[in-house]
Amino acid sequence: MNKERLGSNHETHSFEQYKPLNYNESEMLERVADYRSRMQSRRSVRHFSDRQVPYTIVQEIIKAAGSAPSGANKQPWTFCVVGNAELKKRIREAAEEEEYQNYSNRMTQEWLDDLKPFGTDHIKPFLEEAPYLIIVFKKIFDLDESGQKHNNYYVSESVGIAVGLMLSAIHMAGLVALTHTPSPMKFLARILKRPDNERPYLLIPLGYSHAEARVPKISKKPLNEILVEYF
């Protein structure tokens, strides 16, 4: 491959040789099918055990999330892990205030009807029951030591990919999680004293599932409803 194929900036920036994983077709199919099967068994869980999760596992999960691609490799995310009981209580109280307004005033009747099969309401005990809360913040811009602003790019897309990798890593570790969005979420930045360039993106309780945890019976759309082919 000539230098032109590598891009015009190849000579002015540091590059390293990419070392791809190589599998034959049978191995590829087996690995992808195994991963797909594992991910299809992943569920959003609202009932957590009080069993403690080794913090080293949580750190590895965050590392997996941090491996995500991002616009210009800006990595515009911060993952705040909350294990302190008092902080979890404050977060729950603030979240339930917002959720009460959502269920009482903000959500349309169609939205409320769509939520009925899940049996949810504004009461969120899992915010205190889960051993850890991971609060994902997106960094709208970066600030250097002098306070100078630096742009980030494709922030929501980048953080969304990172969260996907995080949920996958959580499931692969045998743990459970819930993507919780008590919108608006400004209270999270206030409680955790985050800087002005960060915005709350998701609140994710993390832990082991409760022995009697129950989840709604749902199904995913079949392939022919999510795939459009152009050949």
PDB file of C-alpha atoms in Angstrom:
ATOM      1  CA  MET A   1       0.000   0.000   0.000  1.00  0.00           C
ATOM      2  CA  ASN A   2       1.491   3.362  -1.003  1.00  0.00           C
ATOM      3  CA  LYS A   3       1.605   6.425   1.239  1.00  0.00           C
ATOM      4  CA  GLU A   4      -1.198   8.153  -0.656  1.00  0.00           C
ATOM      5  CA  ARG A   5      -3.539   5.338   0.290  1.00  0.00           C
ATOM      6  CA  LEU A   6      -2.669   5.903   3.971  1.00  0.00           C
ATOM      7  CA  GLY A   7      -3.783   9.524   3.902  1.00  0.00           C
ATOM      8  CA  SER A   8      -2.142  12.917   3.412  1.00  0.00           C
ATOM      9  CA  ASN A   9      -1.210  13.264   7.107  1.00  0.00           C
ATOM     10  CA  HIS A  10       0.656   9.984   7.259  1.00  0.00           C
ATOM     11  CA  GLU A  11       4.117  11.591   7.204  1.00  0.00           C
ATOM     12  CA  THR A  12       3.357  14.239   9.839  1.00  0.00           C
ATOM     13  CA  HIS A  13       1.677  12.066  12.488  1.00  0.00           C
ATOM     14  CA  SER A  14       2.743   8.998  14.420  1.00  0.00           C
ATOM     15  CA  PHE A  15       1.327   5.709  13.182  1.00  0.00           C
ATOM     16  CA  GLU A  16       1.792   2.097  14.196  1.00  0.00           C
ATOM     17  CA  GLN A  17       1.175  -1.119  12.366  1.00  0.00           C
ATOM     18  CA  TYR A  18      -2.343  -2.484  12.860  1.00  0.00           C
ATOM     19  CA  LYS A  19      -2.405  -6.130  13.846  1.00  0.00           C
ATOM     20  CA  PRO A  20      -5.784  -7.610  12.901  1.00  0.00           C
ATOM     21  CA  LEU A  21      -7.358 -10.656  14.479  1.00  0.00           C
ATOM     22  CA  ASN A  22      -7.442 -13.401  11.880  1.00  0.00           C
ATOM     23  CA  TYR A  23     -10.067 -16.157  11.858  1.00  0.00           C
ATOM     24  CA  ASN A  24     -11.330 -18.440   9.152  1.00  0.00           C
ATOM     25  CA  GLU A  25     -14.964 -18.167   8.094  1.00  0.00           C
ATOM     26  CA  SER A  26     -16.110 -20.959  10.406  1.00  0.00           C
ATOM     27  CA  GLU A  27     -14.386 -19.383  13.396  1.00  0.00           C
ATOM     28  CA  MET A  28     -15.794 -15.969  12.540  1.00  0.00           C
ATOM     29  CA  LEU A  29     -19.336 -17.277  12.405  1.00  0.00           C
ATOM     30  CA  GLU A  30     -18.900 -19.231  15.629  1.00  0.00           C
ATOM     31  CA  ARG A  31     -17.506 -16.253  17.525  1.00  0.00           C
ATOM     32  CA  VAL A  32     -20.102 -13.802  16.265  1.00  0.00           C
ATOM     33  CA  ALA A  33     -22.977 -16.219  16.894  1.00  0.00           C
ATOM     34  CA  ASP A  34     -21.714 -16.855  20.417  1.00  0.00           C
ATOM     35  CA  TYR A  35     -21.499 -13.124  21.112  1.00  0.00           C
ATOM     36  CA  ARG A  36     -24.948 -12.555  19.624  1.00  0.00           C
ATOM     37  CA  SER A  37     -26.406 -15.322  21.791  1.00  0.00           C
ATOM     38  CA  ARG A  38     -24.838 -13.848  24.915  1.00  0.00           C
ATOM     39  CA  MET A  39     -26.118 -10.358  24.124  1.00  0.00           C
ATOM     40  CA  GLN A  40     -29.611 -11.643  23.428  1.00  0.00           C
ATOM     41  CA  SER A  41     -29.721 -12.944  26.996  1.00  0.00           C
ATOM     42  CA  ARG A  42     -28.880  -9.483  28.383  1.00  0.00           C
ATOM     43  CA  ARG A  43     -31.789  -7.745  30.122  1.00  0.00           C
ATOM     44  CA  SER A  44     -32.420  -4.474  31.889  1.00  0.00           C
ATOM     45  CA  VAL A  45     -32.803  -5.377  35.560  1.00  0.00           C
ATOM     46  CA  ARG A  46     -34.405  -3.277  38.316  1.00  0.00           C
ATOM     47  CA  HIS A  47     -33.923  -5.669  41.245  1.00  0.00           C
ATOM     48  CA  PHE A  48     -30.411  -5.844  42.635  1.00  0.00           C
ATOM     49  CA  SER A  49     -28.734  -8.033  45.220  1.00  0.00           C
ATOM     50  CA  ASP A  50     -26.789  -6.360  48.024  1.00  0.00           C
ATOM     51  CA  ARG A  51     -23.875  -8.669  47.187  1.00  0.00           C
ATOM     52  CA  GLN A  52     -20.759  -6.581  46.709  1.00  0.00           C
ATOM     53  CA  VAL A  53     -19.000  -6.469  43.343  1.00  0.00           C
ATOM     54  CA  PRO A  54     -15.187  -6.388  43.452  1.00  0.00           C
ATOM     55  CA  TYR A  55     -14.198  -2.892  42.441  1.00  0.00           C
ATOM     56  CA  THR A  56     -11.473  -4.209  40.150  1.00  0.00           C
ATOM     57  CA  ILE A  57     -14.268  -5.637  37.977  1.00  0.00           C
ATOM     58  CA  VAL A  58     -15.916  -2.216  37.768  1.00  0.00           C
ATOM     59  CA  GLN A  59     -12.615  -0.668  36.737  1.00  0.00           C
ATOM     60  CA  GLU A  60     -12.207  -3.216  33.942  1.00  0.00           C
ATOM     61  CA  ILE A  61     -15.745  -2.410  32.754  1.00  0.00           C
ATOM     62  CA  ILE A  62     -14.886   1.292  32.627  1.00  0.00           C
ATOM     63  CA  LYS A  63     -11.702   0.483  30.705  1.00  0.00           C
ATOM     64  CA  ALA A  64     -13.799  -1.413  28.157  1.00  0.00           C
ATOM     65  CA  ALA A  65     -16.099   1.602  27.771  1.00  0.00           C
ATOM     66  CA  GLY A  66     -13.081   3.872  27.413  1.00  0.00           C
ATOM     67  CA  SER A  67     -11.797   1.793  24.484  1.00  0.00           C
ATOM     68  CA  ALA A  68     -14.640   3.086  22.286  1.00  0.00           C
ATOM     69  CA  PRO A  69     -13.918   5.061  19.134  1.00  0.00           C
ATOM     70  CA  SER A  70     -14.662   8.780  19.284  1.00  0.00           C
ATOM     71  CA  GLY A  71     -14.598  11.840  17.050  1.00  0.00           C
ATOM     72  CA  ALA A  72     -10.939  12.832  16.518  1.00  0.00           C
ATOM     73  CA  ASN A  73     -10.151  10.490  19.443  1.00  0.00           C
ATOM     74  CA  LYS A  74     -11.255  13.207  21.858  1.00  0.00           C
ATOM     75  CA  GLN A  75     -12.798  10.586  24.194  1.00  0.00           C
ATOM     76  CA  PRO A  76     -15.464  13.049  25.414  1.00  0.00           C
ATOM     77  CA  TRP A  77     -16.673  11.099  28.415  1.00  0.00           C
ATOM     78  CA  THR A  78     -16.367  10.890  32.171  1.00  0.00           C
ATOM     79  CA  PHE A  79     -17.588   7.853  34.127  1.00  0.00           C
ATOM     80  CA  CYS A  80     -18.412   8.625  37.758  1.00  0.00           C
ATOM     81  CA  VAL A  81     -18.744   5.563  39.982  1.00  0.00           C
ATOM     82  CA  VAL A  82     -20.784   6.110  43.137  1.00  0.00           C
ATOM     83  CA  GLY A  83     -20.620   3.550  45.940  1.00  0.00           C
ATOM     84  CA  ASN A  84     -21.213   5.913  48.859  1.00  0.00           C
ATOM     85  CA  ALA A  85     -24.574   5.192  50.527  1.00  0.00           C
ATOM     86  CA  GLU A  86     -25.337   8.829  51.354  1.00  0.00           C
ATOM     87  CA  LEU A  87     -24.638   9.967  47.811  1.00  0.00           C
ATOM     88  CA  LYS A  88     -26.799   7.171  46.410  1.00  0.00           C
ATOM     89  CA  LYS A  89     -29.622   8.263  48.716  1.00  0.00           C
ATOM     90  CA  ARG A  90     -29.361  11.869  47.540  1.00  0.00           C
ATOM     91  CA  ILE A  91     -29.344  10.765  43.914  1.00  0.00           C
ATOM     92  CA  ARG A  92     -32.394   8.570  44.475  1.00  0.00           C
ATOM     93  CA  GLU A  93     -34.332  11.372  46.167  1.00  0.00           C
ATOM     94  CA  ALA A  94     -33.549  13.848  43.389  1.00  0.00           C
ATOM     95  CA  ALA A  95     -34.298  11.295  40.671  1.00  0.00           C
ATOM     96  CA  GLU A  96     -37.647  10.398  42.214  1.00  0.00           C
ATOM     97  CA  GLU A  97     -38.619  14.068  42.324  1.00  0.00           C
ATOM     98  CA  GLU A  98     -38.011  14.362  38.583  1.00  0.00           C
ATOM     99  CA  GLU A  99     -39.668  11.030  37.861  1.00  0.00           C
ATOM    100  CA  TYR A 100     -42.750  12.012  39.838  1.00  0.00           C
ATOM    101  CA  GLN A 101     -43.113  15.071  37.610  1.00  0.00           C
ATOM    102  CA  ASN A 102     -42.571  12.901  34.528  1.00  0.00           C
ATOM    103  CA  TYR A 103     -45.233  10.351  35.433  1.00  0.00           C
ATOM    104  CA  SER A 104     -47.658  12.988  36.734  1.00  0.00           C
ATOM    105  CA  ASN A 105     -47.290  15.851  34.269  1.00  0.00           C
ATOM    106  CA  ARG A 106     -44.694  15.494  31.539  1.00  0.00           C
ATOM    107  CA  MET A 107     -45.340  12.148  29.869  1.00  0.00           C
ATOM    108  CA  THR A 108     -48.086  11.803  27.289  1.00  0.00           C
ATOM    109  CA  GLN A 109     -50.799   9.198  27.777  1.00  0.00           C
ATOM    110  CA  GLU A 110     -49.365   7.203  24.878  1.00  0.00           C
ATOM    111  CA  TRP A 111     -45.981   7.144  26.620  1.00  0.00           C
ATOM    112  CA  LEU A 112     -47.553   6.032  29.897  1.00  0.00           C
ATOM    113  CA  ASP A 113     -49.476   3.292  28.078  1.00  0.00           C
ATOM    114  CA  ASP A 114     -46.258   2.063  26.434  1.00  0.00           C
ATOM    115  CA  LEU A 115     -44.643   1.802  29.879  1.00  0.00           C
ATOM    116  CA  LYS A 116     -47.441  -0.206  31.478  1.00  0.00           C
ATOM    117  CA  PRO A 117     -46.027  -3.649  30.496  1.00  0.00           C
ATOM    118  CA  PHE A 118     -42.860  -2.777  32.448  1.00  0.00           C
ATOM    119  CA  GLY A 119     -44.676  -1.914  35.676  1.00  0.00           C
ATOM    120  CA  THR A 120     -42.547   1.178  36.317  1.00  0.00           C
ATOM    121  CA  ASP A 121     -43.396   4.278  38.325  1.00  0.00           C
ATOM    122  CA  HIS A 122     -41.532   7.138  39.968  1.00  0.00           C
ATOM    123  CA  ILE A 123     -40.258   5.042  42.884  1.00  0.00           C
ATOM    124  CA  LYS A 124     -36.673   3.894  42.177  1.00  0.00           C
ATOM    125  CA  PRO A 125     -35.300   1.744  45.039  1.00  0.00           C
ATOM    126  CA  PHE A 126     -32.622   0.260  42.778  1.00  0.00           C
ATOM    127  CA  LEU A 127     -30.730   3.554  42.997  1.00  0.00           C
ATOM    128  CA  GLU A 128     -29.878   2.672  46.597  1.00  0.00           C
ATOM    129  CA  GLU A 129     -29.922  -1.125  46.342  1.00  0.00           C
ATOM    130  CA  ALA A 130     -27.331  -1.487  43.573  1.00  0.00           C
ATOM    131  CA  PRO A 131     -23.758  -1.613  44.922  1.00  0.00           C
ATOM    132  CA  TYR A 132     -22.643   0.978  42.390  1.00  0.00           C
ATOM    133  CA  LEU A 133     -24.128   3.722  40.259  1.00  0.00           C
ATOM    134  CA  ILE A 134     -22.218   4.656  37.126  1.00  0.00           C
ATOM    135  CA  ILE A 135     -23.109   8.149  35.990  1.00  0.00           C
ATOM    136  CA  VAL A 136     -21.967   8.806  32.445  1.00  0.00           C
ATOM    137  CA  PHE A 137     -21.205  12.410  31.541  1.00  0.00           C
ATOM    138  CA  LYS A 138     -20.562  13.706  28.045  1.00  0.00           C
ATOM    139  CA  LYS A 139     -17.974  16.440  27.680  1.00  0.00           C
ATOM    140  CA  ILE A 140     -19.351  19.137  25.380  1.00  0.00           C
ATOM    141  CA  PHE A 141     -15.875  20.625  25.172  1.00  0.00           C
ATOM    142  CA  ASP A 142     -12.550  20.180  26.924  1.00  0.00           C
ATOM    143  CA  LEU A 143     -10.797  22.681  29.163  1.00  0.00           C
ATOM    144  CA  ASP A 144      -7.020  22.823  29.456  1.00  0.00           C
ATOM    145  CA  GLU A 145      -5.114  23.929  32.544  1.00  0.00           C
ATOM    146  CA  SER A 146      -5.369  27.585  31.537  1.00  0.00           C
ATOM    147  CA  GLY A 147      -9.151  27.366  31.104  1.00  0.00           C
ATOM    148  CA  GLN A 148      -8.972  27.459  27.299  1.00  0.00           C
ATOM    149  CA  LYS A 149     -11.846  25.681  25.543  1.00  0.00           C
ATOM    150  CA  HIS A 150     -11.154  22.942  22.978  1.00  0.00           C
ATOM    151  CA  ASN A 151     -13.844  21.498  20.755  1.00  0.00           C
ATOM    152  CA  ASN A 152     -15.053  17.909  20.934  1.00  0.00           C
ATOM    153  CA  TYR A 153     -16.742  16.269  17.958  1.00  0.00           C
ATOM    154  CA  TYR A 154     -19.655  13.856  17.570  1.00  0.00           C
ATOM    155  CA  VAL A 155     -19.989  13.844  21.335  1.00  0.00           C
ATOM    156  CA  SER A 156     -23.356  12.093  21.735  1.00  0.00           C
ATOM    157  CA  GLU A 157     -22.462   9.485  19.124  1.00  0.00           C
ATOM    158  CA  SER A 158     -19.106   8.780  20.750  1.00  0.00           C
ATOM    159  CA  VAL A 159     -20.534   8.488  24.261  1.00  0.00           C
ATOM    160  CA  GLY A 160     -23.349   6.278  22.978  1.00  0.00           C
ATOM    161  CA  ILE A 161     -20.822   3.829  21.526  1.00  0.00           C
ATOM    162  CA  ALA A 162     -18.897   3.818  24.816  1.00  0.00           C
ATOM    163  CA  VAL A 163     -22.064   3.026  26.765  1.00  0.00           C
ATOM    164  CA  GLY A 164     -22.815   0.150  24.389  1.00  0.00           C
ATOM    165  CA  LEU A 165     -19.406  -1.346  25.077  1.00  0.00           C
ATOM    166  CA  MET A 166     -19.944  -0.820  28.807  1.00  0.00           C
ATOM    167  CA  LEU A 167     -23.274  -2.672  28.807  1.00  0.00           C
ATOM    168  CA  SER A 168     -21.686  -5.509  26.853  1.00  0.00           C
ATOM    169  CA  ALA A 169     -18.794  -5.729  29.337  1.00  0.00           C
ATOM    170  CA  ILE A 170     -21.198  -5.689  32.295  1.00  0.00           C
ATOM    171  CA  HIS A 171     -23.148  -8.590  30.842  1.00  0.00           C
ATOM    172  CA  MET A 172     -20.022 -10.554  29.934  1.00  0.00           C
ATOM    173  CA  ALA A 173     -18.935 -10.229  33.589  1.00  0.00           C
ATOM    174  CA  GLY A 174     -22.176 -11.857  34.748  1.00  0.00           C
ATOM    175  CA  LEU A 175     -23.533  -8.627  36.211  1.00  0.00           C
ATOM    176  CA  VAL A 176     -26.684  -6.657  35.458  1.00  0.00           C
ATOM    177  CA  ALA A 177     -27.437  -3.016  34.771  1.00  0.00           C
ATOM    178  CA  LEU A 178     -30.208  -0.598  33.894  1.00  0.00           C
ATOM    179  CA  THR A 179     -29.991   2.425  31.605  1.00  0.00           C
ATOM    180  CA  HIS A 180     -31.874   4.988  33.675  1.00  0.00           C
ATOM    181  CA  THR A 181     -32.714   8.471  32.390  1.00  0.00           C
ATOM    182  CA  PRO A 182     -34.539  10.532  35.052  1.00  0.00           C
ATOM    183  CA  SER A 183     -34.812  13.497  32.686  1.00  0.00           C
ATOM    184  CA  PRO A 184     -33.923  16.273  33.233  1.00  0.00           C
ATOM    185  CA  MET A 185     -30.712  15.080  34.875  1.00  0.00           C
ATOM    186  CA  LYS A 186     -29.000  18.336  35.832  1.00  0.00           C
ATOM    187  CA  PHE A 187     -29.221  17.287  39.496  1.00  0.00           C
ATOM    188  CA  LEU A 188     -26.513  14.688  38.842  1.00  0.00           C
ATOM    189  CA  ALA A 189     -23.981  17.335  37.871  1.00  0.00           C
ATOM    190  CA  ARG A 190     -24.928  19.352  40.934  1.00  0.00           C
ATOM    191  CA  ILE A 191     -24.743  16.478  43.425  1.00  0.00           C
ATOM    192  CA  LEU A 192     -21.462  15.169  42.012  1.00  0.00           C
ATOM    193  CA  LYS A 193     -20.024  18.677  41.548  1.00  0.00           C
ATOM    194  CA  ARG A 194     -19.059  18.136  37.934  1.00  0.00           C
ATOM    195  CA  PRO A 195     -17.484  20.939  35.859  1.00  0.00           C
ATOM    196  CA  ASP A 196     -19.509  23.115  33.487  1.00  0.00           C
ATOM    197  CA  ASN A 197     -18.280  21.332  30.373  1.00  0.00           C
ATOM    198  CA  GLU A 198     -19.904  18.020  31.381  1.00  0.00           C
ATOM    199  CA  ARG A 199     -23.558  17.057  30.876  1.00  0.00           C
ATOM    200  CA  PRO A 200     -25.283  13.998  32.402  1.00  0.00           C
ATOM    201  CA  TYR A 201     -25.900  11.344  29.758  1.00  0.00           C
ATOM    202  CA  LEU A 202     -27.012   8.171  31.585  1.00  0.00           C
ATOM    203  CA  LEU A 203     -27.404   6.830  35.107  1.00  0.00           C
ATOM    204  CA  ILE A 204     -26.551   3.120  35.255  1.00  0.00           C
ATOM    205  CA  PRO A 205     -27.069   1.035  38.419  1.00  0.00           C
ATOM    206  CA  LEU A 206     -24.664  -1.908  38.396  1.00  0.00           C
ATOM    207  CA  GLY A 207     -24.475  -5.102  40.426  1.00  0.00           C
ATOM    208  CA  TYR A 208     -25.621  -8.706  40.775  1.00  0.00           C
ATOM    209  CA  SER A 209     -29.261  -9.442  40.110  1.00  0.00           C
ATOM    210  CA  HIS A 210     -31.499 -10.189  43.077  1.00  0.00           C
ATOM    211  CA  ALA A 211     -32.253 -13.901  43.525  1.00  0.00           C
ATOM    212  CA  GLU A 212     -35.935 -13.201  42.835  1.00  0.00           C
ATOM    213  CA  ALA A 213     -35.445 -10.590  40.121  1.00  0.00           C
ATOM    214  CA  ARG A 214     -38.155 -10.578  37.484  1.00  0.00           C
ATOM    215  CA  VAL A 215     -38.123  -8.944  34.056  1.00  0.00           C
ATOM    216  CA  PRO A 216     -40.952  -8.375  31.559  1.00  0.00           C
ATOM    217  CA  LYS A 217     -41.429 -10.934  28.809  1.00  0.00           C
ATOM    218  CA  ILE A 218     -40.334  -9.093  25.695  1.00  0.00           C
ATOM    219  CA  SER A 219     -38.991  -9.992  22.285  1.00  0.00           C
ATOM    220  CA  LYS A 220     -36.689  -8.322  19.805  1.00  0.00           C
ATOM    221  CA  LYS A 221     -37.597  -7.595  16.212  1.00  0.00           C
ATOM    222  CA  PRO A 222     -36.610 -10.363  13.792  1.00  0.00           C
ATOM    223  CA  LEU A 223     -33.834  -9.815  11.275  1.00  0.00           C
ATOM    224  CA  ASN A 224     -36.207  -9.097   8.395  1.00  0.00           C
ATOM    225  CA  GLU A 225     -37.605  -6.103  10.309  1.00  0.00           C
ATOM    226  CA  ILE A 226     -34.274  -4.474  11.104  1.00  0.00           C
ATOM    227  CA  LEU A 227     -32.194  -5.335   8.038  1.00  0.00           C
ATOM    228  CA  VAL A 228     -32.504  -3.671   4.623  1.00  0.00           C
ATOM    229  CA  GLU A 229     -30.203  -5.146   1.989  1.00  0.00           C
ATOM    230  CA  TYR A 230     -28.768  -3.444  -1.103  1.00  0.00           C
ATOM    231  CA  PHE A 231     -26.922  -5.749  -3.521  1.00  0.00           C
TER     232      PHE A 231
END
